[in-house]
Tab-separated table of C-alpha atoms in Angstrom:
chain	number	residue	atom	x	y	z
A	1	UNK	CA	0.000	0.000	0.000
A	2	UNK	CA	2.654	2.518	0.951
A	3	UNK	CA	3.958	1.853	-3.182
A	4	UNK	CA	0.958	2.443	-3.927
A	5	UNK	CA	0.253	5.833	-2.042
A	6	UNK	CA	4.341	6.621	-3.220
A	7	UNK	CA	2.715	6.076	-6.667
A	8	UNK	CA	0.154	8.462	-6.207
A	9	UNK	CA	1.963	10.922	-5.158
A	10	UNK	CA	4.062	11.211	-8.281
A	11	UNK	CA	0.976	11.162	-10.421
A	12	UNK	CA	-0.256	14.052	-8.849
A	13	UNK	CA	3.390	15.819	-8.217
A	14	UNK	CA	3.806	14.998	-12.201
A	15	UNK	CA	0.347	16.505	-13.335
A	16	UNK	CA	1.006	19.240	-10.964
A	17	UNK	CA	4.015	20.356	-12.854
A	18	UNK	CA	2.335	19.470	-15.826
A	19	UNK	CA	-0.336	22.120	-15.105
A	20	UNK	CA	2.577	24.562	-14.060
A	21	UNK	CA	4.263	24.143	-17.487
A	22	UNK	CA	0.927	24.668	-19.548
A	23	UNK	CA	0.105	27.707	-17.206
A	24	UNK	CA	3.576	29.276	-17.538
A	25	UNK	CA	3.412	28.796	-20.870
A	26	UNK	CA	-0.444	30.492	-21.541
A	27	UNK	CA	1.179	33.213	-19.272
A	28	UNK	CA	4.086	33.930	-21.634
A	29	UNK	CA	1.895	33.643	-24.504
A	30	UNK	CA	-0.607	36.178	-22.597
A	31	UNK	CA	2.540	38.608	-21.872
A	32	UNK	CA	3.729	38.619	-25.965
A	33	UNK	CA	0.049	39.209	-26.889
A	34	UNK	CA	-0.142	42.158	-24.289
A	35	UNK	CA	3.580	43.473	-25.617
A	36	UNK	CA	1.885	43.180	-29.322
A	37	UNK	CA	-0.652	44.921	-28.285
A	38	UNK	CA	1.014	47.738	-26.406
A	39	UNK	CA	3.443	48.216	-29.459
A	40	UNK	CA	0.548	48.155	-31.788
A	41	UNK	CA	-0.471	50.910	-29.422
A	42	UNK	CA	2.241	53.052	-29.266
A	43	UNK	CA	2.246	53.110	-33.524
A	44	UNK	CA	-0.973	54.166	-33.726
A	45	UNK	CA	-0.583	56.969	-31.315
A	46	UNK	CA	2.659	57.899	-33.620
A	47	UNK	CA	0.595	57.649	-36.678
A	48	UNK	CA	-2.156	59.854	-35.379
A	49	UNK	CA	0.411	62.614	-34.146
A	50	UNK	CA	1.919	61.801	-37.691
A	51	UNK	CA	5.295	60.902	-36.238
A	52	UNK	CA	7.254	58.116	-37.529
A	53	UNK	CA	7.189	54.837	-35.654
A	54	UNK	CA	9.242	51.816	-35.648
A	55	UNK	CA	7.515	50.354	-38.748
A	56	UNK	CA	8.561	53.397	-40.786
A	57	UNK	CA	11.956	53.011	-39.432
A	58	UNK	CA	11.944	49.153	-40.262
A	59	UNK	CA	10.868	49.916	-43.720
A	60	UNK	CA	13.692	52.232	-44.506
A	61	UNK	CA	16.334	49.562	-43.043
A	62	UNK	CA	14.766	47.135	-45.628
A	63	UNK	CA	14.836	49.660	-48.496
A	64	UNK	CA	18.800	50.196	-47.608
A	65	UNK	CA	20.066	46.374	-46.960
A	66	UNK	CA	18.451	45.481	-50.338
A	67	UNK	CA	20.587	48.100	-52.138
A	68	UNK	CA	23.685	47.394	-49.939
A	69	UNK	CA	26.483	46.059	-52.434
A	70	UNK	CA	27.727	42.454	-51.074
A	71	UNK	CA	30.576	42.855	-48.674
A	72	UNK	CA	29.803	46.721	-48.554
A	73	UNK	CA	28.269	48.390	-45.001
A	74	UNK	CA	27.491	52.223	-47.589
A	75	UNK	CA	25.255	52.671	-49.892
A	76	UNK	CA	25.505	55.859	-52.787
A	77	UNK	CA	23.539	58.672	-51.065
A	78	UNK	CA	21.849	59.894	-53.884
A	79	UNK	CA	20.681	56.537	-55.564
A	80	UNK	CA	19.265	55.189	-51.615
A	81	UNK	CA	17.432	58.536	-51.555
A	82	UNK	CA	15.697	58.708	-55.544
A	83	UNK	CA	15.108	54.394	-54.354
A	84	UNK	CA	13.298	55.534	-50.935
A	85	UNK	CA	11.612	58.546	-52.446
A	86	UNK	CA	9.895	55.986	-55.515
A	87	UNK	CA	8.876	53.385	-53.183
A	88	UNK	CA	5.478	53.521	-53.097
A	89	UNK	CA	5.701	52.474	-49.216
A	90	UNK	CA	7.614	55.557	-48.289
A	91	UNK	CA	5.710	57.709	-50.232
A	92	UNK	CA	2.358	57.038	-48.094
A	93	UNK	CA	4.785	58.542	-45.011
A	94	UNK	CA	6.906	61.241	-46.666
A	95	UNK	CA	4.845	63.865	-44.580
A	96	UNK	CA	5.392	62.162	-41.797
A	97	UNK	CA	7.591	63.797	-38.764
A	98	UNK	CA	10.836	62.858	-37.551
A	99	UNK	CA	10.230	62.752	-34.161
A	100	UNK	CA	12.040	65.029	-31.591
A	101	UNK	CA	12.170	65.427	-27.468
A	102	UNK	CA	12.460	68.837	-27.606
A	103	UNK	CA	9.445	71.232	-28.313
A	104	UNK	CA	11.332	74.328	-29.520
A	105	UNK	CA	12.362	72.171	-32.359
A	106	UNK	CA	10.263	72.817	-35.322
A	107	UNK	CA	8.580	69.788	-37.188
A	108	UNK	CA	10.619	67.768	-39.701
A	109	UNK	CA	9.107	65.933	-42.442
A	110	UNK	CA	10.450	62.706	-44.152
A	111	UNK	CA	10.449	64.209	-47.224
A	112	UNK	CA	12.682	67.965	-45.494
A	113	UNK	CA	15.079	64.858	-43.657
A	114	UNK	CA	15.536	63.640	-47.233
A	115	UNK	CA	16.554	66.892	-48.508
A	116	UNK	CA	18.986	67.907	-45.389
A	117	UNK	CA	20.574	64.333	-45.636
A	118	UNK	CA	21.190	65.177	-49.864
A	119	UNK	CA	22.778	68.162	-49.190
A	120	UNK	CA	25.679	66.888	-46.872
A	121	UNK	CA	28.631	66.017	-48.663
A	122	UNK	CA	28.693	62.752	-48.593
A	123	UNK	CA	28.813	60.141	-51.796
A	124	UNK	CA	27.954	57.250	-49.542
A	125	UNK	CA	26.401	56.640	-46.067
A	126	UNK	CA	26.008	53.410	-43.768
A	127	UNK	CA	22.979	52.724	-42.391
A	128	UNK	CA	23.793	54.230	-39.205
A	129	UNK	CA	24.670	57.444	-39.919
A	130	UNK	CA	21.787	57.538	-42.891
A	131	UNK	CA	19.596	57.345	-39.383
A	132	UNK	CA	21.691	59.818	-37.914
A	133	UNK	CA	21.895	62.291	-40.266
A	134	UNK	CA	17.510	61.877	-40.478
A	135	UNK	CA	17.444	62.263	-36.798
A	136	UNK	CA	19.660	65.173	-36.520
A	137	UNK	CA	17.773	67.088	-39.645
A	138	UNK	CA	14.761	68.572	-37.159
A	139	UNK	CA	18.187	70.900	-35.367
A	140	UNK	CA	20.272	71.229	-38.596
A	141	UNK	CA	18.443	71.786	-41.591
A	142	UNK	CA	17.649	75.082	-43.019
A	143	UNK	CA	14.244	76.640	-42.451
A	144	UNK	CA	12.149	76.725	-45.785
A	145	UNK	CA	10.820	80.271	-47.374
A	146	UNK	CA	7.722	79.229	-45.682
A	147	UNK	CA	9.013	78.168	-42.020
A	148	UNK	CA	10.787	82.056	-42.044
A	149	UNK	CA	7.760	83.921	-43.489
A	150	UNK	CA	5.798	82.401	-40.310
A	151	UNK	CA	8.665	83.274	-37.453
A	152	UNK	CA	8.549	86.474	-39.052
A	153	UNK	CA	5.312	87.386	-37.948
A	154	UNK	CA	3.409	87.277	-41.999
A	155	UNK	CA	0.200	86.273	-41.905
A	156	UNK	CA	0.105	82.254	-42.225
A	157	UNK	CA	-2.661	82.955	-45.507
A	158	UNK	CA	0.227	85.305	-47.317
A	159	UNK	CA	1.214	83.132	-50.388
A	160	UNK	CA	4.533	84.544	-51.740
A	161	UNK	CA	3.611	83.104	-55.335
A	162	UNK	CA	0.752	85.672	-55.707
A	163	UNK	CA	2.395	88.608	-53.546
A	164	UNK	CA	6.474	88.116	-54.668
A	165	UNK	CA	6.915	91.995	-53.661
A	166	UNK	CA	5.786	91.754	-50.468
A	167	UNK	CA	7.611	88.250	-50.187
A	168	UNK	CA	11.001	89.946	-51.235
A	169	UNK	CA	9.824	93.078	-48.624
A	170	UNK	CA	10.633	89.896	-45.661
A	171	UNK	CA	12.973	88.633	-46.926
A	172	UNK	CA	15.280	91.632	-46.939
A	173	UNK	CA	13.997	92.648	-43.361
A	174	UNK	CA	14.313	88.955	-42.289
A	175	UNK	CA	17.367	87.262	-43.470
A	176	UNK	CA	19.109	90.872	-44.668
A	177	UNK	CA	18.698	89.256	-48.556
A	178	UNK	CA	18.989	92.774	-50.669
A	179	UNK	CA	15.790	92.473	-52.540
A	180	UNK	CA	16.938	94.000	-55.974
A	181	UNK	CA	19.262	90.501	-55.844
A	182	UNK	CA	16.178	88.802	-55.971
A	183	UNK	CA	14.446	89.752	-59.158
């Protein structure tokens, strides 16, 4: 009898542990759906604030490692932009913003990140400092016409295509550009 009970007492200690493995593992697969959801989360915050999330991020990495050479870590600058500004991915985000920390930072589209990263000198980039120099575009790039008519105080509805005189008028009194150079 006392084999017996012994015997028992595995069976149950086995199906105990049993039960513990097939809880712990309906736990972990309860804490990746909860992580999912929480990063699905997080992107569609981004997306509604119309900052770039991880996905966007993702996407560009893909766009670069398929035009990576074999046995090269840089790309040609000019030929990853023209690739990443005709993927039809990347064009449904172009407007979106590179995200920054700091609110006296002005926003920073794809598309203006693009354009700051084309104007360094710079024939080829890694991936790393492609990110780098996207990131660091918000501080560094140079305010459009648009962006300095608007700290200057113009009225956001002034359209410099249908008013140039008035347009060259700021410009002289905001950036000291001699207006008669303009025309």
């Amino acid at each position: 009898d006392g084999a017996a009970l012994q015997e028992l007492a595995d069976l149950d200690a086995s199906q105990h542990s049993a039960g513990e493995g097939m809880l712990g593992e309906v736990l972990r697969e309860g804490e990746a759906v909860l992580q999912e959801l929480a990063d699905l989360d997080a992107s569609q915050r981004s997306a509604a604030e119309g900052l770039l999330g991880e996905a966007h991020w993702s996407c560009l990495k893909r766009i670069f490692d398929r035009l990576l050479p074999d046995g090269c870590r840089e790309v040609a600058t000019q030929f990853l932009l023209g690739e990443m500004h005709d993927d039809a991915q990347v064009k449904s985000f172009l407007d979106g913003v590179i995200g920054t920390s700091t609110p006296r930072v002005g926003s920073t589209t794809l598309r203006q990140a693009f354009a700051y990263v084309l104007q360094q000198p710079m024939p080829t980039v890694s991936w790393e400092v492609f990110r780098s120099l996207l990131c660091e575009a918000p501080w560094n790039r140079r305010p459009t016409l648009h962006e300095m008519l608007l700290n200057s105080g113009a009225d956001q509805t002034f359209d410099p295509e249908r008013r140039p005189h008035h347009a060259d008028l700021l410009l002289e009194t905001v950036i000291g550009v001699n207006s008669d150079m303009l025309n």
